[in-house]
Short mmCIF file of C-alpha atoms and ligand atoms in Angstrom, two decimals:
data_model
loop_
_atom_site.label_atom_id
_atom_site.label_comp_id
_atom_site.label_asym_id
_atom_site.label_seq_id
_atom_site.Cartn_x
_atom_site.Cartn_y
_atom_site.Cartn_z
CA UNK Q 98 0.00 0.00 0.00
CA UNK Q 99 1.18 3.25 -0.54
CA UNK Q 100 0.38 7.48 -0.77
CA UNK Q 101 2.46 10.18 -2.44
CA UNK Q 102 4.84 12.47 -0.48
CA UNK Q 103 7.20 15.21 -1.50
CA UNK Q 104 9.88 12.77 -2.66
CA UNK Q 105 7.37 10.53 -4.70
CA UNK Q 106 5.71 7.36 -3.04
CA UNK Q 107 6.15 6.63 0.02
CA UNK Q 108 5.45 3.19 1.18
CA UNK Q 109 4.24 1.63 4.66
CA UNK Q 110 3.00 -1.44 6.18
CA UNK Q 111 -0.59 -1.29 7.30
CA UNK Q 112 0.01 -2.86 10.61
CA UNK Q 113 -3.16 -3.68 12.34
CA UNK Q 114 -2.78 -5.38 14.76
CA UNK Q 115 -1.82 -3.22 18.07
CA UNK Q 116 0.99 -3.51 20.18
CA UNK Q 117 3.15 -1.38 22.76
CA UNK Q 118 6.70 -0.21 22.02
CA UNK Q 119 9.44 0.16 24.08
CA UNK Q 120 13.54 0.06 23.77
CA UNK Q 121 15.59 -2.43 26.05
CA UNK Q 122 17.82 -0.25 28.45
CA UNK Q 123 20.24 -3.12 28.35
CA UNK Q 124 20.42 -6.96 28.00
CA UNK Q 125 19.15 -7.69 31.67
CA UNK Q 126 16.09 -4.98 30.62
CA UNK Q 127 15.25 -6.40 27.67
CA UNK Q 128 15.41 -9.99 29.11
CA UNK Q 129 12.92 -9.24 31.72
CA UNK Q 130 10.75 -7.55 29.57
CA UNK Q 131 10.86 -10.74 27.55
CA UNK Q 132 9.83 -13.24 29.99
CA UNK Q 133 6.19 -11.33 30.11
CA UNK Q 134 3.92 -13.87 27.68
CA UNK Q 135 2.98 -11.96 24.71
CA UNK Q 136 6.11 -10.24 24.07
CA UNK Q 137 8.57 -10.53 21.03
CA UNK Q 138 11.98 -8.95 20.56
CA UNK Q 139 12.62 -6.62 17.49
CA UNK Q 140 16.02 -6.23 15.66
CA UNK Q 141 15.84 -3.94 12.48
CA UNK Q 142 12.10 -5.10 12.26
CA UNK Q 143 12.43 -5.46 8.49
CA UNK Q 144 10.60 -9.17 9.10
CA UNK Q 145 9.28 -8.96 12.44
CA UNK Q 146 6.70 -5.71 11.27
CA UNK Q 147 5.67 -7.69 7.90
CA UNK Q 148 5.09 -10.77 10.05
CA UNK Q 149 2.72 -8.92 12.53
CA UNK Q 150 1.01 -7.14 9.16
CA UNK Q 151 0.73 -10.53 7.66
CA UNK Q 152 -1.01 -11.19 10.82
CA UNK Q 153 1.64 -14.14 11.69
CA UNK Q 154 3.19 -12.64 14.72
CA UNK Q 155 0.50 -10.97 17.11
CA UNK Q 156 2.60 -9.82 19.99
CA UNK Q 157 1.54 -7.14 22.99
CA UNK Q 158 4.23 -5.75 23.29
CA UNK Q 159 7.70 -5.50 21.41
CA UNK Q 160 11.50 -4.90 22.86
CA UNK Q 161 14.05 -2.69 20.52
CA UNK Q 162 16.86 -4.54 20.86
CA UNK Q 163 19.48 -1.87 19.08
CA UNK Q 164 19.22 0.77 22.49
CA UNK Q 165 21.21 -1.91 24.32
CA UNK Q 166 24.74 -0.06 24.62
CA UNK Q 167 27.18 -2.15 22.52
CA UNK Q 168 24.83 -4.91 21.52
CA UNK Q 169 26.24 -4.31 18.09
CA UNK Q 170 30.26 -4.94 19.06
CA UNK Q 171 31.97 -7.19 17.32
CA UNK Q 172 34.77 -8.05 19.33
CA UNK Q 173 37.97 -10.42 19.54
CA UNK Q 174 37.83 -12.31 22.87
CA UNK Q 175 40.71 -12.98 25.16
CA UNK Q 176 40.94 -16.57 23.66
CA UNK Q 177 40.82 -15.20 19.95
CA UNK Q 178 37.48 -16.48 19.31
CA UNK Q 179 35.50 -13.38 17.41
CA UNK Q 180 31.50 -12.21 19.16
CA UNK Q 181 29.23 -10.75 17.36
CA UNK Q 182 26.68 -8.83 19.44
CA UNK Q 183 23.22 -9.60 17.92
CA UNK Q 184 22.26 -6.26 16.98
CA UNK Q 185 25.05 -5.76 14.55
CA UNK Q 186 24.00 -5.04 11.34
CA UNK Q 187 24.47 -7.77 7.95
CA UNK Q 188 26.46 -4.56 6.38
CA UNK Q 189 28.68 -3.93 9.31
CA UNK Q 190 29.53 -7.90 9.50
CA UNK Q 191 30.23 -7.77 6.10
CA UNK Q 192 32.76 -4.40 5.89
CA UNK Q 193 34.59 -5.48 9.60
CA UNK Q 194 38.01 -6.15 9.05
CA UNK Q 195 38.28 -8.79 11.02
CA UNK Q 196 35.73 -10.97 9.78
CA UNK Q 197 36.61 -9.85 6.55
CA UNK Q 198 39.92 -11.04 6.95
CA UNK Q 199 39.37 -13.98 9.02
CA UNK Q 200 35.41 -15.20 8.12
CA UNK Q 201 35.41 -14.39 4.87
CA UNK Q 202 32.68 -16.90 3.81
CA UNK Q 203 30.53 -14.70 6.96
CA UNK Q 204 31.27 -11.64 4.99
CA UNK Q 205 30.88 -12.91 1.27
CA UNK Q 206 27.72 -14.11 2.65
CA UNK Q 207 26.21 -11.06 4.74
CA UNK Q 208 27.29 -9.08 0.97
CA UNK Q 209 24.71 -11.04 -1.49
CA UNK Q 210 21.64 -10.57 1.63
CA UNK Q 211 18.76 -8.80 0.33
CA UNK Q 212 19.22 -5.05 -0.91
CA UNK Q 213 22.15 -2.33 0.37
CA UNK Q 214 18.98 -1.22 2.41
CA UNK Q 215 18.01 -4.30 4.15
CA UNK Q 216 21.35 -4.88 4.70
CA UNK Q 217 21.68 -1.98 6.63
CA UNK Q 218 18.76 -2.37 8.82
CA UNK Q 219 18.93 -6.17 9.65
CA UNK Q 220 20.54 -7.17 12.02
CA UNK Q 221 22.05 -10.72 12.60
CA UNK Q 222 20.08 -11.80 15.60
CA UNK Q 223 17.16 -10.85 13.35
CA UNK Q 224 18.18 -12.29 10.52
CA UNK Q 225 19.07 -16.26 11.56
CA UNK Q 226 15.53 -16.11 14.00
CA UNK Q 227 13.40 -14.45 10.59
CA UNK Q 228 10.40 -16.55 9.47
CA UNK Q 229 10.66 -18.62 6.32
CA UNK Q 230 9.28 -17.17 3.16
CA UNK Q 231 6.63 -20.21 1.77
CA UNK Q 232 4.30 -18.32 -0.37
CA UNK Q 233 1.23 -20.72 1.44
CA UNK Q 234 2.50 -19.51 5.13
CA UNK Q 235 2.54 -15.80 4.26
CA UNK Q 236 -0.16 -15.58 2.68
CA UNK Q 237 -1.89 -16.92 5.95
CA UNK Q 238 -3.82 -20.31 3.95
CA UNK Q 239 -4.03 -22.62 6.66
CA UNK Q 240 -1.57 -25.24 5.69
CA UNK Q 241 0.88 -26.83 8.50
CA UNK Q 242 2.62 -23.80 10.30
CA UNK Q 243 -0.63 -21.88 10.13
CA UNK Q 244 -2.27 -24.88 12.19
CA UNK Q 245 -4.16 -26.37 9.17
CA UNK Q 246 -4.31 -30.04 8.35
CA UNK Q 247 -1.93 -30.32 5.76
CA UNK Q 248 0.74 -29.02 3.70
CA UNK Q 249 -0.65 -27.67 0.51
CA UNK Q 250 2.27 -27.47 -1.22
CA UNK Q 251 2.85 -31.05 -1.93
CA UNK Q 252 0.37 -30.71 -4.50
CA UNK Q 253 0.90 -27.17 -5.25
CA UNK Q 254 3.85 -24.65 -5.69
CA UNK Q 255 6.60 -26.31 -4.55
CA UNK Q 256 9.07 -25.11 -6.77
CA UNK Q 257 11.26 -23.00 -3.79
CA UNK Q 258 10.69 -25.41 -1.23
CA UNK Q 259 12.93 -28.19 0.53
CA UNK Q 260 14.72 -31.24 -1.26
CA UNK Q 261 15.84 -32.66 1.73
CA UNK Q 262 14.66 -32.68 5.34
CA UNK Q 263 11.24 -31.79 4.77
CA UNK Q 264 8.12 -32.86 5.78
CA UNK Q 265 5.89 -32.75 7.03
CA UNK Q 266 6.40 -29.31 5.97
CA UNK Q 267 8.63 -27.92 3.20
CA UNK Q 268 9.54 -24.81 4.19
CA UNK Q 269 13.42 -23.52 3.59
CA UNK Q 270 15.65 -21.87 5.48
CA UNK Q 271 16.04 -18.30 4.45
CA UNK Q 272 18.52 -16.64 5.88
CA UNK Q 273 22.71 -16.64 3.78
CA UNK Q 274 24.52 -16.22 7.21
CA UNK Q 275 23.21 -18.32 9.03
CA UNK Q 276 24.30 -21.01 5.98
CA UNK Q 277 27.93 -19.73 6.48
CA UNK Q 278 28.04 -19.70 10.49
CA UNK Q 279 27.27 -23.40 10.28
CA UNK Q 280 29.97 -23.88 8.10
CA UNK Q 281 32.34 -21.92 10.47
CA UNK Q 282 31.00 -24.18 13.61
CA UNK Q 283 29.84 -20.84 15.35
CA UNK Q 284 28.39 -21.04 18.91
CA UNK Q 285 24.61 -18.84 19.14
CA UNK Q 286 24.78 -17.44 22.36
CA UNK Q 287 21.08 -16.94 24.11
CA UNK Q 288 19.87 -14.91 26.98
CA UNK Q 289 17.12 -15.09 28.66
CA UNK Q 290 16.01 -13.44 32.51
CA UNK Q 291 17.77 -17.01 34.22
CA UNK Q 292 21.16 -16.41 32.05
CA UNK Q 293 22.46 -17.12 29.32
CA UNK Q 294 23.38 -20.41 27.36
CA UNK Q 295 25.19 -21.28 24.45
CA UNK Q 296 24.57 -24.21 21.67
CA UNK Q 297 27.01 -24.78 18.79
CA UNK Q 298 24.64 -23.56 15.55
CA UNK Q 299 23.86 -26.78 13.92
CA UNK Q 300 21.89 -27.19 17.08
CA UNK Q 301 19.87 -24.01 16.79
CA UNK Q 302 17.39 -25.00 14.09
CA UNK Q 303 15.06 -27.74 14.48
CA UNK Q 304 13.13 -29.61 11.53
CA UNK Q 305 9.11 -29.59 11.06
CA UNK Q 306 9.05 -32.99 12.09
CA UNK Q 307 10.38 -31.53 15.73
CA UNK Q 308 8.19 -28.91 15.63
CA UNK Q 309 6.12 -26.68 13.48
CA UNK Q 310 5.30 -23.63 15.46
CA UNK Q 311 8.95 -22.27 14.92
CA UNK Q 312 12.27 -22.90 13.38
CA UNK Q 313 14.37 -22.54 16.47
CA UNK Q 314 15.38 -24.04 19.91
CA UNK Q 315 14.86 -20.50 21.79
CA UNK Q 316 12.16 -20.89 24.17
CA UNK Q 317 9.40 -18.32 25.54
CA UNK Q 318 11.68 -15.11 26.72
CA UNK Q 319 15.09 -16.24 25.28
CA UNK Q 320 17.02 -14.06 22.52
CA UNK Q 321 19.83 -14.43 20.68
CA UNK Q 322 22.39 -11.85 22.28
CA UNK Q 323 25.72 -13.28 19.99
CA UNK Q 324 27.41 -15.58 17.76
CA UNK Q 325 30.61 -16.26 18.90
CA UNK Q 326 33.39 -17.65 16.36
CA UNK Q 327 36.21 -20.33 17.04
CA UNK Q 328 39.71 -19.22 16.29
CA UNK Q 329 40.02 -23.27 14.51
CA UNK Q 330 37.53 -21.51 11.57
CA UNK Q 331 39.59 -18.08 11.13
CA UNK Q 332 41.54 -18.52 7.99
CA UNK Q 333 42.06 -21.24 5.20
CA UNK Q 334 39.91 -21.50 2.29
CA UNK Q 335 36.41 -19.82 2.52
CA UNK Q 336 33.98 -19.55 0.27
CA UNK Q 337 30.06 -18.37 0.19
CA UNK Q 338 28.37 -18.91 -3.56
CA UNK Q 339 24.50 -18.14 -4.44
CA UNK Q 340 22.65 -18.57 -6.64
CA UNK Q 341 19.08 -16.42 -6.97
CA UNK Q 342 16.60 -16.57 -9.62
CA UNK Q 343 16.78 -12.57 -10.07
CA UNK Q 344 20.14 -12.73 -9.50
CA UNK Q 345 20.35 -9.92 -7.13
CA UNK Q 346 18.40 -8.58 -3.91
CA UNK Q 347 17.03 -12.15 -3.59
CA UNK Q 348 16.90 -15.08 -0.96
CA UNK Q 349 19.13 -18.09 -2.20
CA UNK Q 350 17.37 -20.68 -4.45
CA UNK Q 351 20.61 -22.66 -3.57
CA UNK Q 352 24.04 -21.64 -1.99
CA UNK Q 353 26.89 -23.52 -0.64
CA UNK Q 354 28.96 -22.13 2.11
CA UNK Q 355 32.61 -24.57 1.76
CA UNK Q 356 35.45 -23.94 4.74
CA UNK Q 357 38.91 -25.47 4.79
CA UNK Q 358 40.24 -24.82 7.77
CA UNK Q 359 44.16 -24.07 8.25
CA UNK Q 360 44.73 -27.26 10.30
CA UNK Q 361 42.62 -29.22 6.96
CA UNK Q 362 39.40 -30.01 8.20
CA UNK Q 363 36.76 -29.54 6.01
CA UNK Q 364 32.74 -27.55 6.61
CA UNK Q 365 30.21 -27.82 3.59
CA UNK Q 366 26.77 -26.59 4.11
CA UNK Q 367 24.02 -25.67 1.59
CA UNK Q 368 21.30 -23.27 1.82
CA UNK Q 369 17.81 -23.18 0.45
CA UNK Q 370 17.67 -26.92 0.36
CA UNK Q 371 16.15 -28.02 3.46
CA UNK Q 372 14.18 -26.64 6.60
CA UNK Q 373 17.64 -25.40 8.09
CA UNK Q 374 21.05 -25.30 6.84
CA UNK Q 375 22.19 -28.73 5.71
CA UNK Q 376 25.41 -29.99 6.44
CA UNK Q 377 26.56 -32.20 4.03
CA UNK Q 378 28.02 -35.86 4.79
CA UNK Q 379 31.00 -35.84 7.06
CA UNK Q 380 32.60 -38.52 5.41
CA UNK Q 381 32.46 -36.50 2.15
CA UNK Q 382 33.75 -33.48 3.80
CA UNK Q 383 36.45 -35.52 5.04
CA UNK Q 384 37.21 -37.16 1.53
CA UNK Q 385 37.54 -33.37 0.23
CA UNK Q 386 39.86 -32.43 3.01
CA UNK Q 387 42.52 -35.30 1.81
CA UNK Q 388 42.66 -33.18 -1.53
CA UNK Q 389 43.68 -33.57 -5.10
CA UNK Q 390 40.47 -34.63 -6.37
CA UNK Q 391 40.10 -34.83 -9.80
CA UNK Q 392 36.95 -33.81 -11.74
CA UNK Q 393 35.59 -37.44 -12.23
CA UNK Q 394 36.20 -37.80 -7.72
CA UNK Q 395 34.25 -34.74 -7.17
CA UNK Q 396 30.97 -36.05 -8.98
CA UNK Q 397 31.40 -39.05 -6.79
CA UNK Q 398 31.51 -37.07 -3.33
CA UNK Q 399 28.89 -34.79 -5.11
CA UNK Q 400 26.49 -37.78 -5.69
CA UNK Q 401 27.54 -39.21 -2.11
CA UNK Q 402 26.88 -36.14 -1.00
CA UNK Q 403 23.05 -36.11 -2.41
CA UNK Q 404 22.14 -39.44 -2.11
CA UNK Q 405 19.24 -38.67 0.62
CA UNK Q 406 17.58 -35.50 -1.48
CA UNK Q 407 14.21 -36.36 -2.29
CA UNK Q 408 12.46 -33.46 -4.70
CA UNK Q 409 9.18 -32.80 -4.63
CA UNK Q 410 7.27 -32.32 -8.08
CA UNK Q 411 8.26 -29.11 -9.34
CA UNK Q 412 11.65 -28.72 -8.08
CA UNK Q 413 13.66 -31.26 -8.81
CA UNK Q 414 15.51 -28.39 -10.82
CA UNK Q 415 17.23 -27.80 -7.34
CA UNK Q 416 18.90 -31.11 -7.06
CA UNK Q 417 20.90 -30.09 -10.61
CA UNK Q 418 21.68 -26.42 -9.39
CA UNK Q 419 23.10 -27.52 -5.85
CA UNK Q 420 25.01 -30.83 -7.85
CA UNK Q 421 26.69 -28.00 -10.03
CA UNK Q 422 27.50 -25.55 -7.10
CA UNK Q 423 28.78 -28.04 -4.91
CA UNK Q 424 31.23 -29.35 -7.46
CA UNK Q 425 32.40 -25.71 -8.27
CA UNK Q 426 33.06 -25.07 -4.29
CA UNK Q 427 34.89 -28.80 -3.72
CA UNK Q 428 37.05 -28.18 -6.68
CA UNK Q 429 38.15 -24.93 -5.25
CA UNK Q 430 38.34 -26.36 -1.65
CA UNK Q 431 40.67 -29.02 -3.23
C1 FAD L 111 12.80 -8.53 -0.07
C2 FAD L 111 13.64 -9.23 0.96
C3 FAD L 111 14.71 -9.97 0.54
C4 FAD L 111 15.50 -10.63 1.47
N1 FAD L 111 16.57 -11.38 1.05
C5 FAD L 111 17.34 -12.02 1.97
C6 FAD L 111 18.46 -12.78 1.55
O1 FAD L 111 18.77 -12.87 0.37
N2 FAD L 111 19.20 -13.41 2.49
C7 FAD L 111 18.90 -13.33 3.82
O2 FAD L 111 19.63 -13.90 4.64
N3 FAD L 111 17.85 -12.60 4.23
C8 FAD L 111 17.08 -11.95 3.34
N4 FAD L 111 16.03 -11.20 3.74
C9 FAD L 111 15.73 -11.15 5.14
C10 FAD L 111 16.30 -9.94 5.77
O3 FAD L 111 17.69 -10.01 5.73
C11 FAD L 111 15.74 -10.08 7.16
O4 FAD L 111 14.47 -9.46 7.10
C12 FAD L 111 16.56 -9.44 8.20
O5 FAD L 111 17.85 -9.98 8.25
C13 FAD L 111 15.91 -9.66 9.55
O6 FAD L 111 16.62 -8.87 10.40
P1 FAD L 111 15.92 -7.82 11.34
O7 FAD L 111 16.97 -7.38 12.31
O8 FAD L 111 15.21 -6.77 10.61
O9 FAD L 111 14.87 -8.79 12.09
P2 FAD L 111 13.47 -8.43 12.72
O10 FAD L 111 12.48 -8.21 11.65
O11 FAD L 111 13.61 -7.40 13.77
O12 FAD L 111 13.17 -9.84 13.44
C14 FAD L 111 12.96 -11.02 12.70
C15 FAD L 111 12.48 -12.12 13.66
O13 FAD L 111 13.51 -12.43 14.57
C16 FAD L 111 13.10 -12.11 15.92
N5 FAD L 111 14.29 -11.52 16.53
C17 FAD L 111 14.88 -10.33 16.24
N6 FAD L 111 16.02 -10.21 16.93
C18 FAD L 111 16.15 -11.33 17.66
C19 FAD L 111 17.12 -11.81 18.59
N7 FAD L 111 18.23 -11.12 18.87
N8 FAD L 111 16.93 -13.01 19.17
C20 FAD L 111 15.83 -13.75 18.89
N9 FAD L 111 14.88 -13.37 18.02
C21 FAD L 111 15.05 -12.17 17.41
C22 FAD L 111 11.91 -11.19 15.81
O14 FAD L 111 11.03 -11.30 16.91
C23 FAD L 111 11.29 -11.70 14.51
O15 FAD L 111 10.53 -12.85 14.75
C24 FAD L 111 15.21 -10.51 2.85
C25 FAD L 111 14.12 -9.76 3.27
C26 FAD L 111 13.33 -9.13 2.34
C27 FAD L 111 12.17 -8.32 2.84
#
């Protein structure tokens, strides 16, 4: 919806649905607020306001995470592991030098999220806990998620959805960090008013089997307040590759995040494949860690590698695409 101003159209979300506003003072503040039912936490709200328009998220109340004083450091701890507070923004990841120089596949992939805009509102803690995007959720039909009976896309548009992991929902991951993190074995660090815990990342995300009400561990009143970084990821080979069907400003129809760590061991994890991000095979990763693979060994850790992806009936296109873009990121791991 929109109405004309001074500078052209101007565009806004017609949120209905009422709710009160307030900024966190600091992490304790916006913990306890967080612990009342009925109360979400709100990064850049770039997902979080078109969830409540959509008439997904109906919360009383919602916390600004971004007034909590240096929420948004990122910082090199005393044991060289890097923290990310969770109200740093995607752009900021991406242009820090020291993720730059030492998580590159963290910045290549905070670089190809969304538009410059979104970049510069979102913020990571936002961005790995945003909804998914299926057209059927969004849009409010009553499939799965939306507490209907079943999932409509099965027999429907399927086309974006998951090749592996799914059902009984289909949903994929969206977010391009989040895909890279995994590969870099981050930690998600989570507050809530008893304290604060931390899970290594391919932890974070359940499946729909699990659960269907979110994508996430956190429970009532926790937040994200960091990823934290192991000093075994900094360095080596990195590399974060997307592909989108616009080819820019898009989420991922496929990417692969690849990391070969300095002391050889080897991280591969796709994106928009599966309900989170999906880890490939260890034993493959392992196989690409001993190197000099030649092109006819790669297509036999990339088949390995796929042997459990199951497409649906409209996207088996995906299976192809993420065959091609794994092979590309193994040869230049090798
Ligand atoms: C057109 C478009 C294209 C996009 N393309 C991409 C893309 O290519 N790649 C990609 O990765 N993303 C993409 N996005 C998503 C965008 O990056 C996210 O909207 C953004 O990162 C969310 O960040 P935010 O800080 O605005 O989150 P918010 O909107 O503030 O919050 C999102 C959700 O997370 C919760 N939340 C916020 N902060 C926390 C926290 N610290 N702990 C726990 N929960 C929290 C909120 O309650 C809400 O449920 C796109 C979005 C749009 C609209």
């Amino acid at each position: 919806m929109g109405m004309a101003g001074p500078f052209g159209p101007a565009f806004f979300i017609p949120v209905t649905h009422p709710f009160l506003y307030r900024r966190a003072a600091s992490l304790d503040d916006a913990t306890h607020a967080l612990a009342e039912p009925g109360t979400l936490p709100l990064g850049g709200g770039t997902d979080l306001l078109v969830t409540i328009a959509e008439e997904i998220a109906r919360p009383d109340v919602v916390v600004d995470l971004r007034s909590i004083p240096n929420g948004d450091a990122i910082v090199e701890l005393e044991d060289g592991r890097v923290r990310i507070g969770a109200t740093a923004r995607i752009s900021g990841i991406a242009q820090n030098g020291l993720i730059r120089d030492r998580y590159s596949a963290l910045a290549q992939a905070c670089d190809v999220v969304a538009s410059p805009a979104l970049r510069h509102m979102g913020t990571i803690g936002g961005n790995l806990c945003q909804r998914p995007r299926c057209w059927y959720f969004r849009q409010g039909i009553p499939c799965l998620k939306n507490g209907g009976g079943d999932c409509p896309a099965v027999l429907g548009e399927n086309q974006y959805l998951a090749i592996v992991d799914g059902g009984p929902c289909f949903v994929v991951h969206p977010s391009d960090p989040a895909v890279a993190l995994t590969a870099l074995d981050a930690d998600v660090e989570i507050a809530s008013a008893n304290g604060v815990r931390s899970v290594p990342i391919g932890e974070f995300y359940t499946l729909p089997r699990d659960r269907l009400d979110q994508e996430t561990i956190l429970a009532s009143g926790e937040v994200v307040s960091a990823v934290v970084l192991p000093s075994e990821s900094a360095g080596g080979v990195q590399r974060y590759r997307k592909v989108m069907q616009r080819e820019a400003w898009d989420f991922a129809l496929v990417s692969v995040a690849g990391c070969k760590r300095p002391d050889g061991e080897v991280r591969i994890v796709c994106g928009g494949v599966a309900p989170r991000p999906w880890r490939v095979n260890s034993s493959v990763e392992e196989d690409v860690s001993s190197g000099g693979l030649d092109d006819e060994t790669i297509s036999t850790l990339v088949d390995r590698a796929l042997l459990d992806v199951e497409p649906l009936s409209k996207n088996a296109y995906k299976v192809d695409l993420t065959a091609a873009m794994l092979r590309r990121v193994i040869a230049e791991l090798a």
